[in-house]
Amino acid sequence: MSKIENNIVTVLVENNAGVLARVVSLFGRRGYNIESLTVATTKDQNTSYITIVVNGDKEILDQIIKQVSRLEETISVRPLEESRALSRELLLIKLAIDDKTRSAIHEISTIYGATIVDLASNSMIVELTSYTAKIDAFLSIMKKYDIIEICRTGVTALERDSQKLL
Amino acid sequence: MLIKGAQAVIETLKEQGVDTVFGYPGGSVLEIYDALYESGDIRHILTAHEQGAAHAAEGYSRASGKVGVAIATSGPGATNLVTGIASAFMDSIPVVFITGNVPTSVIGKDSFQEIYIAGITMPITKHNFIVRRPEDLVPTLRNAFTIAKSGRPGPVLVDIPRDITQADIEYTPCGTAPTKPNPTVMRDDLRLAAQAIYEAERPVMFIGGGVVSSSAWSIVKKLIERTDMPVCHSLMATGLVRPTDAFDLGMVGMHGSATSAYAVKNCDLLVALGTRFSDRVATNARAFAPNAKIVHIDIDAAEIDKTIHAGVGLIGDIKKTVTSLLPLVEQKDCSKWRSELDEYKKEHEYVQKGEKNELIPKTIIETVWKKFSKEAIMTTDVGQHQMWAAQYCTVSRSRSFLTSGGLGAMGFGYGGAVGASFACPDRRVIHITGDGSFHMNIAEICTAVTYSLPIVTIVMNNEALGMVRQLQHVAMGDRFSTTIHGRKTDFARVAQGFGAQGITCCTQKEFEKALNLAKNTLDRPTVIDCRIAQELLVLPMIPGGKGADDIITE
């Protein structure tokens, strides 16, 4: 059996009522695991992009692509190779703070390029937009502070045309 | 021209070539039924229950190849269709289901008889629609027909809120909705398949329901003749190959023949046409055709490599693909391989036997085909009788053996027989059932009586839910939980109560007499209650998850 890993699949669909339910129902019915899913309209308001991160081996990925392609409202399905994927997700994290931790969190956030978007006397909210691994790393450091709530959007991705990473 | 939405539904059905619809009226489809009232071109068949209408519509489609249509009202009308929709979905049968719904103004407010049927049927339809604007109604219905019959066929549901049927709609007549083009197999891929056939020494062909739905049997037969390959089939392709054909191996799978299990196990090439290798065929996918290269031809790309890895996977319509493949295939001689299989068959094949004059399933089915010849269409319910009907089927004509294969819906048979009767009015329809299945939709006898359909029902009555009883025998140490039900139903008298002919028989002689009477009764249905032994098993049997080596033949 081939390696089980996270794969990004982008699905271009007709922007009809219920189209998301149809895609999700398919995943539920066939027992595929969704790690994250984002959906938004494209430059053409009649179509939507669904970006799905799925966990599975190559055979499962292959079946997912074929099964999603079968849906009547699917226009195209593409797996995004990791090397070609420009993927981002957004993290919002609310932390309880005191005078000691405030500056430490600020410092770490600066290193990661995260922004403090809300500051109250006892809490702050930090925003980080980045690729998944970096968000995971940021979170693992934040763990030792007093996290009140975490919100992640899940991955959205486009295929890059350039060979070099910017 | 400006017409009411309900009228537009009827006009659109007419332009799609629909002349028969099955259904049941109700509040949300009042306007549609009012439009039907005036329509002389569309015949509406009222069933006893919406499930009967759904099975009739799929039976109609299975028998004719045309798109079937069923109509039901909102709420319970719609939910009663669900089993039939799922049955059509699992067997890739093109049916358009039309449901009424509450007016758009009260949708989502838990109104009386409001159900989100589009949500319920999402995983069991090829596609479904809710018509939200009057101007969408006609294009949506046309699109439903296109989707139902294109590519791998399947059911499509169109949910129409009542106010849409009351609205004025600009309607312009149109021809039959187009079918989407199928993928074309590349010549190089066809060559790979031809090469594999050329190189094989012990090839086996395996045909499935796709051969029926693409009307490919005559061209597939040519491929069989050219390659001299022995052929096994899935339940869905029953009624194409005859037991008397030299190349016949019988059905393959859980209740397939021992010879086909042996052949698949030992073949070096399996040419699979229009099949999805279900778990009833490949009871253990890893042990299925373990030594064979697989050439898999199917119209649905998702079926290639889904269960069985195909060395050569060709995506296309069976008829078109085999037609293109045939000129590339050289004449072969498989006589040595076939005689090995013949030897095996003689020595190891299971044959059901009974005492003289004893009623046994094998002779029941064989007698039916002898009596009614290939002019008949057989429908079945689900259970032991279904497997026996498939195992002993002797007809060779596409669309003559209709069964709920994938879903395995008990209760399909009578509705299916009603549908087949309207699809093929010149052919007799024989409904094979069991005492368990018949109870499920027995009320549909009234439909056959109303429309004077001479359907002949043969109940293989063993006073048990036989297939589950058999599983309890094999896997549960003869603990027959609920399957020996103790019901006292007299099917002959029930039939008479509905206005049908009812006969009970206990011996082969009585059965033949009853069958003669049924054959000559053309103005109403007949029910023949055949009393058979409770202990009879469907054999051979490969238990689920096991392989050819674990076959049970006694």
XYZ file of C-alpha atoms in Angstrom:
720
model
C 0.000 0.000 0.000
C 1.260 3.439 -0.802
C 1.875 6.205 1.698
C -1.011 7.784 3.561
C -0.642 11.542 3.512
C -2.524 14.778 3.163
C -3.347 15.747 -0.384
C -4.788 18.967 -1.720
C -7.556 18.603 -4.284
C -9.084 21.623 -5.971
C -12.552 21.241 -7.399
C -14.132 23.746 -9.735
C -17.914 23.462 -9.517
C -21.014 25.209 -10.777
C -22.089 27.694 -8.153
C -25.538 26.186 -7.479
C -27.456 25.897 -4.241
C -26.566 22.610 -2.599
C -23.401 21.941 -4.566
C -21.232 21.895 -1.443
C -23.634 19.466 0.248
C -23.337 17.204 -2.775
C -19.545 17.117 -2.630
C -19.491 16.635 1.127
C -22.195 13.942 0.935
C -20.001 12.043 -1.514
C -17.058 12.150 0.880
C -19.271 11.015 3.738
C -20.838 8.216 1.726
C -17.545 6.791 0.566
C -15.757 7.252 3.880
C -13.081 9.679 2.740
C -11.551 11.830 5.452
C -11.669 15.577 4.982
C -8.897 17.372 6.860
C -10.089 20.762 5.767
C -12.359 22.294 3.187
C -12.755 25.824 1.927
C -15.135 27.154 -0.654
C -15.406 30.495 -2.397
C -16.625 31.917 -5.653
C -14.091 32.492 -8.414
C -13.701 35.463 -10.747
C -16.714 33.991 -12.556
C -19.626 34.186 -10.124
C -21.223 31.131 -11.731
C -18.437 28.893 -10.469
C -16.912 28.111 -7.099
C -13.576 26.723 -6.048
C -13.612 24.071 -3.370
C -10.208 23.335 -1.895
C -10.162 20.077 -0.007
C -7.343 18.575 2.009
C -7.885 14.832 2.210
C -6.043 12.180 4.083
C -5.351 8.981 2.196
C -3.025 6.988 -0.016
C -2.672 7.283 -3.760
C -5.464 4.815 -4.479
C -7.909 6.758 -2.338
C -6.835 10.040 -3.913
C -7.330 8.489 -7.345
C -10.846 7.316 -6.418
C -11.731 10.691 -4.904
C -10.756 12.471 -8.090
C -12.767 10.028 -10.220
C -15.814 10.076 -7.969
C -15.894 13.866 -7.635
C -15.474 14.141 -11.414
C -18.658 12.103 -11.802
C -20.815 14.726 -10.111
C -22.903 16.606 -12.639
C -21.941 20.009 -11.243
C -18.223 19.336 -11.250
C -16.379 21.241 -13.955
C -12.881 20.019 -13.120
C -10.979 18.248 -10.380
C -7.233 18.624 -9.927
C -4.871 17.244 -7.381
C -2.285 19.853 -6.417
C 1.216 18.489 -6.209
C 2.953 19.769 -3.159
C 5.800 21.319 -5.132
C 3.384 23.222 -7.359
C 0.867 24.202 -4.729
C 0.772 27.692 -3.341
C -1.331 27.068 -0.283
C -2.361 29.326 2.559
C -4.544 29.199 5.567
C -5.458 31.777 8.137
C -5.164 31.316 11.877
C -6.834 33.409 14.540
C -5.763 32.647 18.069
C -7.059 34.280 21.229
C -4.735 34.143 24.238
C -5.124 35.121 27.839
C -2.323 37.486 28.743
C -0.762 39.283 31.650
C 2.011 41.837 31.811
C 4.685 39.153 31.568
C 3.372 37.166 28.635
C 2.195 40.059 26.519
C 5.598 41.060 25.276
C 6.812 37.492 24.897
C 3.850 36.636 22.657
C 4.394 39.838 20.734
C 7.985 38.912 20.123
C 7.193 35.398 18.886
C 4.426 36.767 16.692
C 6.830 39.214 15.104
C 9.296 36.437 14.320
C 6.524 34.461 12.614
C 5.148 37.471 10.807
C 1.890 37.194 12.710
C -0.128 40.286 13.529
C -1.798 41.266 16.755
C -5.282 42.252 15.646
C -6.974 42.745 18.986
C -5.627 43.715 22.369
C -7.567 43.882 25.621
C -6.238 44.102 29.141
C -6.531 40.340 29.695
C -6.429 38.905 26.178
C -5.170 39.386 22.687
C -5.984 37.928 19.256
C -3.158 37.092 16.884
C -3.616 36.507 13.176
C -1.255 34.465 11.033
C -1.641 33.736 7.339
C 0.764 31.135 6.098
C 1.231 27.573 4.867
C 0.071 24.753 7.105
C 3.447 23.659 8.467
C 4.306 27.170 9.600
C 0.967 27.595 11.305
C 1.484 24.256 13.041
C 4.919 25.397 14.219
C 3.562 28.698 15.474
C 0.801 26.902 17.344
C 3.196 24.474 18.982
C 5.071 27.400 20.475
C 1.887 29.154 21.504
C 0.768 26.043 23.341
C 2.736 26.943 26.403
C 0.691 30.118 26.758
C -2.897 30.264 27.889
C -4.918 29.717 24.707
C -8.594 30.673 24.984
C -9.726 29.867 21.446
C -8.271 28.818 18.107
C -9.817 29.271 14.683
C -8.277 28.031 11.411
C -9.788 28.508 7.989
C -8.370 25.417 6.349
C -6.289 25.432 3.219
C -6.999 27.382 0.098
C -4.601 26.891 -2.771
C -3.660 27.769 -6.313
C -1.211 26.112 -8.640
C 1.851 28.240 -9.164
C 3.330 28.723 -12.615
C 6.799 29.792 -11.525
C 9.406 27.209 -10.602
C 11.010 29.242 -7.843
C 9.508 29.862 -4.475
C 9.067 33.535 -3.775
C -46.717 29.915 -25.962
C -47.793 30.736 -22.430
C -48.990 27.700 -20.485
C -49.234 26.610 -16.850
C -46.210 24.963 -15.287
C -48.105 21.694 -14.808
C -49.021 21.684 -18.489
C -45.383 22.342 -19.334
C -44.384 19.262 -17.329
C -46.689 17.126 -19.477
C -45.594 18.791 -22.735
C -41.936 18.278 -21.849
C -42.539 14.606 -21.035
C -44.278 14.220 -24.386
C -41.423 15.800 -26.302
C -39.056 13.337 -24.573
C -41.060 10.482 -26.036
C -42.726 9.517 -22.775
C -46.082 7.809 -23.232
C -46.412 6.013 -19.890
C -45.838 7.300 -16.358
C -46.331 5.541 -13.053
C -47.411 7.381 -9.967
C -49.766 8.336 -7.203
C -51.572 11.677 -6.824
C -51.494 14.053 -3.876
C -51.891 17.660 -2.810
C -48.604 18.987 -4.130
C -49.095 17.451 -7.563
C -52.779 18.382 -7.976
C -52.029 20.630 -10.941
C -49.799 18.024 -12.601
C -52.564 15.416 -12.262
C -55.088 17.915 -13.552
C -52.931 18.384 -16.644
C -52.642 14.591 -17.015
C -56.444 14.370 -16.898
C -56.675 16.182 -20.195
C -53.681 14.581 -21.822
C -54.563 11.806 -24.207
C -50.929 11.167 -25.089
C -49.610 10.157 -21.711
C -51.023 7.157 -19.931
C -50.800 7.350 -16.161
C -50.623 4.062 -14.243
C -51.856 4.271 -10.688
C -50.066 1.887 -8.351
C -51.073 0.833 -4.859
C -48.071 2.523 -3.275
C -45.421 4.961 -4.493
C -42.767 2.292 -4.002
C -44.666 0.198 -6.546
C -44.618 3.163 -8.936
C -40.871 3.606 -8.499
C -40.199 -0.087 -9.158
C -42.619 -0.032 -12.087
C -40.744 2.907 -13.616
C -37.401 1.148 -13.239
C -38.966 -2.127 -14.464
C -40.273 -0.253 -17.496
C -36.801 1.091 -18.178
C -35.056 -2.226 -17.542
C -37.386 -3.958 -20.027
C -37.379 -1.290 -22.733
C -34.113 0.611 -22.389
C -36.120 3.834 -22.435
C -36.150 6.377 -19.619
C -38.823 5.459 -17.062
C -40.891 8.116 -15.306
C -42.572 8.078 -11.904
C -44.527 10.872 -10.222
C -45.282 11.260 -6.529
C -46.523 13.952 -4.236
C -44.447 15.685 -1.560
C -43.564 14.244 1.844
C -44.579 10.600 2.205
C -45.163 10.275 -1.526
C -41.581 11.266 -2.118
C -40.098 9.179 0.686
C -42.004 6.122 -0.535
C -40.111 6.405 -3.820
C -36.749 6.184 -2.119
C -36.226 2.398 -2.285
C -37.027 2.376 -5.992
C -34.705 5.319 -6.621
C -31.890 3.545 -4.794
C -32.578 0.339 -6.697
C -32.352 2.204 -10.026
C -29.204 3.957 -8.856
C -27.383 0.804 -7.821
C -28.155 -0.901 -11.149
C -27.611 2.211 -13.327
C -31.183 2.369 -14.637
C -32.307 5.641 -16.270
C -35.457 6.924 -14.562
C -36.737 10.469 -14.076
C -38.570 10.843 -10.772
C -40.837 13.840 -10.431
C -41.944 14.877 -6.968
C -44.226 17.691 -5.972
C -43.327 19.872 -3.046
C -44.976 22.568 -0.962
C -45.008 26.075 -2.500
C -41.668 27.919 -2.466
C -43.132 30.459 -0.011
C -43.451 27.805 2.709
C -40.430 25.619 1.875
C -38.204 25.270 4.913
C -40.995 25.944 7.380
C -41.782 22.298 8.188
C -45.041 22.571 6.279
C -47.555 19.738 5.998
C -46.093 16.930 3.850
C -42.898 18.904 3.338
C -39.738 16.840 3.002
C -36.317 17.846 1.680
C -36.347 15.006 -0.812
C -33.423 16.470 -2.754
C -31.319 16.094 0.380
C -32.608 12.600 1.086
C -31.906 11.388 -2.439
C -28.574 13.132 -2.952
C -26.511 9.960 -2.476
C -28.908 7.713 -4.433
C -29.474 9.752 -7.562
C -27.128 10.500 -10.407
C -28.268 14.067 -9.925
C -31.285 15.879 -8.569
C -32.890 19.290 -8.857
C -35.244 21.563 -6.990
C -36.994 23.852 -9.440
C -36.964 27.252 -7.769
C -38.096 29.510 -10.614
C -40.860 28.894 -13.192
C -38.503 29.652 -16.077
C -36.169 26.848 -14.900
C -38.850 24.145 -15.048
C -38.672 23.043 -18.679
C -34.875 23.278 -19.106
C -34.448 21.342 -15.851
C -36.753 18.536 -16.967
C -34.989 18.288 -20.326
C -31.635 18.242 -18.559
C -32.908 15.484 -16.252
C -33.539 13.255 -19.275
C -30.120 14.046 -20.735
C -28.384 13.170 -17.464
C -30.455 10.018 -16.867
C -29.593 8.450 -20.214
C -26.051 9.778 -20.814
C -22.866 7.879 -20.026
C -23.493 5.471 -17.192
C -27.269 5.818 -16.874
C -29.030 6.479 -13.594
C -32.002 8.015 -11.833
C -32.555 11.781 -11.699
C -35.065 13.422 -9.386
C -36.799 16.723 -10.128
C -38.578 18.278 -7.164
C -41.216 20.809 -8.222
C -42.842 23.134 -5.658
C -46.553 23.520 -6.230
C -46.488 27.228 -7.112
C -44.130 26.457 -9.998
C -46.791 24.154 -11.472
C -49.359 26.957 -11.108
C -47.208 29.668 -12.688
C -47.464 30.802 -16.303
C -44.511 29.599 -18.313
C -43.320 30.478 -21.778
C -43.024 27.109 -23.476
C -41.415 26.457 -26.831
C -41.676 22.856 -28.056
C -38.422 21.043 -28.584
C -37.188 17.626 -29.701
C -35.871 14.818 -27.555
C -33.130 15.919 -25.170
C -29.658 15.039 -26.476
C -27.375 12.421 -24.981
C -23.913 13.589 -23.959
C -21.102 12.079 -26.056
C -19.206 9.128 -24.598
C -15.432 8.956 -24.327
C -13.653 7.275 -27.223
C -11.040 4.654 -26.483
C -7.647 5.346 -28.054
C -6.501 2.903 -30.700
C -3.270 2.200 -28.797
C -5.268 1.120 -25.755
C -7.435 -1.122 -27.901
C -4.221 -2.688 -29.250
C -3.086 -3.413 -25.696
C -6.351 -5.235 -25.068
C -6.083 -7.152 -28.348
C -2.490 -8.077 -27.535
C -3.497 -9.376 -24.112
C -6.209 -11.512 -25.713
C -3.723 -12.781 -28.305
C -1.210 -13.817 -25.655
C -3.636 -15.465 -23.258
C -3.838 -19.227 -23.033
C -6.584 -19.504 -20.458
C -8.760 -16.449 -20.982
C -12.180 -15.879 -19.445
C -14.687 -13.241 -20.391
C -16.809 -11.742 -17.636
C -19.876 -9.781 -18.697
C -21.980 -7.473 -16.541
C -25.008 -5.217 -16.719
C -23.168 -2.710 -18.910
C -23.498 -5.162 -21.797
C -27.276 -4.923 -21.396
C -27.489 -1.158 -20.921
C -25.322 -0.424 -23.952
C -27.259 -2.953 -26.090
C -23.966 -4.636 -26.839
C -24.892 -8.306 -26.611
C -24.804 -9.052 -30.349
C -21.357 -7.502 -30.812
C -20.048 -9.083 -27.604
C -21.247 -12.436 -28.944
C -19.079 -11.836 -32.025
C -16.096 -11.187 -29.764
C -16.823 -14.445 -27.940
C -16.924 -16.341 -31.229
C -13.717 -14.707 -32.441
C -11.797 -15.362 -29.245
C -13.394 -18.718 -28.395
C -13.334 -17.597 -24.755
C -15.485 -19.184 -22.075
C -17.867 -16.637 -20.554
C -19.181 -16.045 -17.066
C -21.625 -13.343 -16.079
C -22.792 -11.257 -13.150
C -26.394 -11.313 -11.906
C -27.074 -8.192 -13.971
C -26.102 -9.956 -17.190
C -28.323 -12.990 -16.549
C -30.375 -14.023 -19.543
C -27.767 -13.447 -22.241
C -25.673 -16.614 -22.219
C -27.590 -19.911 -22.200
C -26.515 -22.994 -20.257
C -26.551 -24.834 -23.596
C -23.980 -22.476 -25.133
C -20.599 -24.170 -25.396
C -18.831 -21.147 -23.951
C -21.130 -20.749 -20.933
C -19.626 -20.973 -17.463
C -22.697 -19.691 -15.641
C -22.967 -16.923 -13.120
C -19.903 -15.944 -11.113
C -19.724 -14.930 -7.478
C -21.335 -15.775 -4.166
C -23.977 -18.048 -5.730
C -22.255 -18.536 -9.051
C -21.351 -21.889 -10.533
C -18.411 -23.885 -9.256
C -17.059 -23.970 -12.807
C -16.964 -20.193 -13.124
C -15.230 -19.903 -9.751
C -12.636 -22.425 -10.932
C -12.240 -20.687 -14.283
C -11.764 -17.229 -12.770
C -9.309 -18.584 -10.250
C -7.203 -20.295 -12.896
C -7.474 -17.970 -15.853
C -4.494 -15.972 -17.123
C -6.677 -13.236 -18.607
C -10.010 -11.844 -17.512
C -11.798 -9.646 -20.020
C -14.408 -7.813 -17.954
C -17.100 -5.912 -19.835
C -19.488 -3.458 -18.175
C -19.123 -4.661 -14.627
C -18.067 -3.150 -11.326
C -16.719 -6.266 -9.551
C -19.198 -5.958 -6.706
C -18.572 -7.788 -3.466
C -21.122 -10.423 -4.537
C -18.888 -11.187 -7.537
C -15.428 -10.655 -6.091
C -16.332 -12.037 -2.663
C -12.698 -11.545 -1.768
C -11.229 -8.934 -4.092
C -7.648 -9.972 -3.362
C -8.275 -13.605 -4.194
C -10.309 -12.825 -7.321
C -8.630 -13.882 -10.574
C -5.287 -13.946 -8.744
C -3.250 -15.139 -11.713
C -4.918 -13.095 -14.389
C -4.174 -9.969 -16.284
C -7.358 -7.891 -16.218
C -8.744 -6.077 -19.230
C -11.580 -3.951 -17.897
C -13.901 -2.052 -20.217
C -16.470 0.233 -18.624
C -18.147 3.526 -19.376
C -17.471 4.838 -15.876
C -13.855 5.829 -15.279
C -14.412 5.531 -11.545
C -14.989 1.772 -11.876
C -11.534 1.155 -13.332
C -9.205 0.185 -10.464
C -11.946 0.779 -7.869
C -11.998 -2.799 -6.600
C -9.830 -4.807 -8.973
C -6.687 -3.373 -10.480
C -6.915 -3.448 -14.264
C -3.785 -4.078 -16.297
C -5.634 -2.591 -19.246
C -8.508 -0.250 -18.397
C -10.567 1.086 -21.268
C -13.138 3.786 -20.610
C -15.973 3.781 -23.098
C -19.355 2.500 -24.153
C -19.223 -1.315 -24.375
C -20.893 -1.555 -27.772
C -18.723 1.104 -29.366
C -15.518 -0.121 -27.742
C -16.029 -3.793 -28.558
C -16.958 -2.819 -32.123
C -13.612 -1.023 -32.452
C -11.749 -3.812 -30.697
C -13.132 -6.653 -32.790
C -11.127 -5.988 -36.010
C -7.901 -5.987 -33.986
C -8.571 -9.423 -32.486
C -7.376 -12.544 -34.255
C -9.348 -15.781 -34.352
C -8.361 -17.870 -31.354
C -8.784 -21.481 -30.352
C -9.413 -22.096 -26.658
C -10.711 -25.637 -27.053
C -8.065 -27.127 -24.773
C -8.891 -24.698 -21.966
C -12.600 -25.097 -22.528
C -12.425 -28.886 -22.417
C -10.531 -28.642 -19.139
C -13.418 -26.555 -17.835
C -15.958 -28.993 -19.259
C -14.227 -31.799 -17.395
C -14.340 -29.773 -14.217
C -18.012 -29.017 -14.758
C -18.860 -32.705 -15.212
C -17.054 -33.671 -12.059
C -17.663 -30.799 -9.681
C -20.681 -28.769 -10.718
C -23.575 -28.667 -8.292
C -26.924 -29.757 -9.693
C -30.098 -29.324 -7.658
C -32.019 -32.597 -7.407
C -35.429 -33.619 -6.082
C -37.667 -36.639 -5.847
C -39.875 -37.522 -8.788
C -42.782 -35.062 -9.037
C -41.296 -32.984 -6.194
C -41.537 -29.258 -6.701
C -37.998 -27.913 -6.727
C -36.792 -24.466 -7.804
C -34.668 -25.745 -10.697
C -37.570 -27.467 -12.444
C -39.932 -24.603 -11.617
C -37.713 -22.119 -13.437
C -36.924 -24.472 -16.299
C -40.609 -25.307 -16.738
C -41.475 -21.610 -16.896
C -39.000 -20.951 -19.688
C -40.088 -24.076 -21.553
C -43.717 -23.028 -21.314
C -43.289 -19.357 -22.156
C -40.179 -19.501 -24.399
C -38.027 -16.483 -25.016
C -41.071 -14.311 -25.505
C -41.368 -13.987 -21.746
C -39.791 -11.467 -19.401
C -38.929 -12.632 -15.910
C -38.778 -10.329 -12.920
C -37.714 -11.423 -9.471
C -37.790 -10.216 -5.933
C -34.802 -10.761 -3.687
C -33.695 -13.863 -1.838
C -33.256 -17.551 -2.547
C -35.844 -17.557 -5.341
C -33.914 -14.765 -7.057
C -30.700 -16.761 -7.091
C -32.468 -19.901 -8.292
C -34.190 -17.907 -11.024
C -30.794 -16.567 -12.112
C -28.981 -19.903 -11.864
C -31.535 -21.795 -13.939
C -32.394 -19.041 -16.396
C -32.362 -20.448 -19.921
C -33.323 -17.411 -21.984
C -30.903 -15.626 -24.281
C -32.392 -12.250 -24.928
C -31.335 -8.883 -23.581
C -33.650 -7.257 -21.046
C -35.547 -10.475 -20.313
C -34.359 -11.063 -16.756
C -35.082 -8.089 -14.501
C -33.875 -8.022 -10.939
C -32.825 -5.585 -8.250
C -29.178 -6.610 -8.181
C -27.138 -3.941 -6.450
C -29.647 -2.773 -3.883
C -31.263 -6.182 -3.494
C -34.656 -4.682 -2.749
C -37.270 -7.228 -1.679
C -40.524 -5.966 -3.128
C -39.071 -4.966 -6.505
C -40.612 -7.869 -8.381
C -44.298 -7.005 -8.715
C -43.768 -3.328 -9.476
C -41.039 -4.365 -11.891
C -43.457 -6.765 -13.568
C -46.088 -4.036 -13.915
C -43.493 -1.759 -15.536
C -42.275 -4.504 -17.872
C -45.878 -5.290 -18.877
C -46.366 -1.720 -20.089
C -42.937 -1.590 -21.730
C -43.535 -4.807 -23.671
C -47.302 -5.389 -23.979
C -46.770 -8.254 -26.436
C -44.676 -10.328 -24.066
C -45.797 -12.297 -21.030
C -44.282 -11.225 -17.734
C -43.437 -13.827 -15.112
C -42.798 -12.668 -11.583
C -40.727 -15.041 -9.476
C -40.948 -14.329 -5.779
C -40.698 -15.825 -2.321
C -43.173 -15.758 0.520
C -41.075 -13.105 2.275
C -40.638 -10.759 -0.682
C -44.211 -11.121 -1.924
C -45.570 -9.875 1.373
C -43.635 -6.631 0.961
C -45.537 -5.203 -2.001
C -48.333 -7.720 -2.441
C -50.858 -4.895 -2.771
C -49.610 -4.241 -6.311
C -51.721 -7.203 -7.457
C -54.522 -4.637 -7.531
C -52.605 -2.637 -10.158
C -52.302 -5.658 -12.432
C -55.992 -6.418 -11.944
C -57.041 -2.818 -12.696
C -55.077 -2.725 -15.938
C -55.822 -6.370 -16.881
C -52.153 -7.351 -16.926
C -51.727 -11.131 -17.231
C -48.686 -11.192 -14.951
C -47.936 -14.677 -13.641
C -46.534 -14.690 -10.121
C -44.790 -17.813 -8.937
C -44.253 -17.862 -5.194
C -41.503 -20.189 -4.084
C -43.095 -20.646 -0.720
C -40.891 -22.319 1.873
C -42.648 -20.635 4.796
C -39.414 -18.927 5.747
C -37.271 -15.937 4.955
C -35.119 -18.403 3.091
C -31.977 -16.481 2.246
C -31.484 -15.190 5.761
C -32.425 -18.627 7.076
C -29.671 -20.036 4.855
C -27.160 -17.531 6.247
C -28.224 -18.525 9.759
C -27.660 -22.153 8.769
C -24.177 -21.404 7.419
C -23.002 -18.789 9.897
C -25.212 -18.847 13.000
C -25.344 -22.517 13.924
C -28.958 -23.030 12.818
C -30.305 -20.395 15.198
C -33.211 -19.310 12.971
C -33.970 -15.992 14.609
C -37.326 -14.678 13.190
C -36.823 -16.294 9.776
C -39.247 -19.151 10.313
C -42.062 -16.709 10.615
C -45.145 -18.830 11.156
C -47.338 -16.749 8.835
C -50.551 -18.330 7.648
C -51.065 -16.324 4.435
C -52.943 -18.194 1.735
C -51.514 -16.467 -1.334
C -54.060 -18.004 -3.706
C -56.965 -16.610 -1.699
C -55.267 -13.242 -1.287
C -54.896 -13.119 -5.061
C -58.571 -13.992 -5.513
C -59.492 -11.253 -3.070
C -57.703 -8.739 -5.298
C -59.585 -10.060 -8.328
C -56.727 -12.178 -9.651
C -56.545 -15.894 -10.280
C -54.968 -17.827 -7.410
C -53.739 -21.408 -7.428
C -51.828 -23.485 -4.883
C -49.689 -26.411 -5.905
C -47.507 -28.915 -4.133
C -46.218 -31.136 -6.939
C -44.553 -30.634 -10.311
C -47.645 -32.073 -12.010
C -49.957 -29.620 -10.264
C -47.542 -26.829 -11.116
C -47.562 -27.628 -14.824
C -51.337 -27.669 -14.802
C -51.458 -24.340 -12.971
C -48.946 -22.845 -15.388
C -51.091 -23.910 -18.351
C -54.086 -22.247 -16.779
C -52.061 -19.094 -16.107
C -50.753 -19.055 -19.655
C -54.276 -19.149 -21.025
C -55.590 -16.479 -18.660
C -54.995 -13.228 -20.495
C -57.390 -10.816 -18.829
C -56.007 -10.820 -15.293
C -52.972 -11.803 -13.274
C -52.388 -15.217 -11.760
C -50.640 -16.130 -8.544
C -49.290 -19.664 -8.237
C -48.302 -20.549 -4.711
C -45.650 -23.273 -4.989
C -44.958 -25.134 -1.764
C -41.279 -26.063 -1.641
C -39.114 -27.618 1.032
C -37.865 -25.242 3.693
C -34.395 -26.802 3.939
C -33.400 -26.136 0.325
C -30.235 -24.084 0.013
C -28.942 -21.900 -2.779
C -25.790 -23.676 -3.856
C -23.000 -23.331 -4.646
C -22.121 -20.668 -2.130
C -18.940 -18.741 -1.465
C -19.389 -17.040 1.912
C -18.729 -13.282 1.970
C -15.055 -12.413 2.285
C -14.000 -15.885 1.129
C -12.599 -17.029 -2.190
C -13.079 -19.782 -4.773
C -11.363 -22.352 -2.555
C -14.011 -21.954 0.127
C -16.923 -22.825 -2.139
C -19.729 -24.841 -0.543
C -21.495 -27.293 -2.835
C -23.396 -29.486 -0.414
